[in-house]
């Protein structure tokens, strides 16, 4: 989980979703990041890719 990495651009709109839908999620935005790490047996970490969804409005 990446906390404080993005914001919901319209929390009031999110609250218009049914409570049954909102209760499926801990936050009003996706806080999950996926990391694919490449490690060489001899040299250790050699690279990585990561994915984290964010909207431009989260950047200011």
Short mmCIF file of C-alpha atoms in Angstrom, two decimals:
data_model
loop_
_atom_site.label_atom_id
_atom_site.label_comp_id
_atom_site.label_asym_id
_atom_site.label_seq_id
_atom_site.Cartn_x
_atom_site.Cartn_y
_atom_site.Cartn_z
CA UNK A 1 0.00 0.00 0.00
CA UNK A 2 1.18 3.48 -0.87
CA UNK A 3 -0.46 5.89 1.53
CA UNK A 4 -0.37 9.64 0.79
CA UNK A 5 0.57 8.96 -2.85
CA UNK A 6 -2.65 10.20 -4.44
CA UNK A 7 -6.06 11.66 -3.72
CA UNK A 8 -9.59 11.12 -4.94
CA UNK A 9 -10.37 14.05 -7.23
CA UNK A 10 -14.05 13.94 -6.20
CA UNK A 11 -14.72 12.34 -2.82
CA UNK A 12 -18.30 13.66 -2.85
CA UNK A 13 -18.97 11.85 -6.15
CA UNK A 14 -17.48 8.65 -4.73
CA UNK A 15 -19.87 8.89 -1.79
CA UNK A 16 -22.78 8.71 -4.27
CA UNK A 17 -21.90 5.05 -4.86
CA UNK A 18 -24.09 2.60 -2.93
CA UNK A 19 -22.80 1.73 0.54
CA UNK A 20 -22.63 -1.91 -0.54
CA UNK A 21 -20.11 -0.93 -3.24
CA UNK A 22 -18.06 1.40 -1.01
CA UNK A 23 -17.82 -1.23 1.71
CA UNK A 24 -15.82 -3.47 -0.66
CA UNK A 25 -12.84 -1.11 -0.44
CA UNK A 26 -10.74 0.25 2.39
CA UNK A 27 -10.04 3.60 0.65
CA UNK A 28 -11.74 5.78 -1.97
CA UNK A 29 -8.72 5.34 -4.29
CA UNK A 30 -6.51 2.40 -5.25
CA UNK A 31 -3.49 2.36 -2.91
CA UNK A 32 -1.89 -0.79 -4.35
CA UNK A 33 1.44 -0.70 -6.18
CA UNK A 34 2.80 -3.63 -8.16
CA UNK A 35 6.58 -4.13 -8.29
CA UNK A 36 8.39 -6.58 -10.54
CA UNK A 37 11.99 -6.92 -9.34
CA UNK A 38 14.80 -8.64 -11.25
CA UNK A 39 17.51 -10.22 -9.11
CA UNK A 40 20.65 -11.93 -10.43
CA UNK A 41 21.92 -14.82 -8.32
CA UNK A 42 25.46 -13.40 -8.47
CA UNK A 43 24.98 -9.62 -8.68
CA UNK A 44 21.79 -9.10 -6.68
CA UNK A 45 19.13 -6.60 -7.79
CA UNK A 46 19.57 -5.58 -11.44
CA UNK A 47 16.31 -3.80 -12.25
CA UNK A 48 12.64 -3.29 -11.56
CA UNK A 49 9.35 -2.14 -13.04
CA UNK A 50 6.48 -0.73 -11.02
CA UNK A 51 2.89 0.22 -11.65
CA UNK A 52 0.81 2.67 -9.66
CA UNK A 53 -2.35 4.26 -10.98
CA UNK A 54 -2.83 7.95 -10.30
CA UNK A 55 -4.81 10.79 -11.87
CA UNK A 56 -3.14 14.02 -12.92
CA UNK A 57 -5.29 15.97 -10.44
CA UNK A 58 -3.39 14.18 -7.67
CA UNK A 59 -0.22 15.95 -8.76
CA UNK A 60 -1.50 19.42 -7.93
#
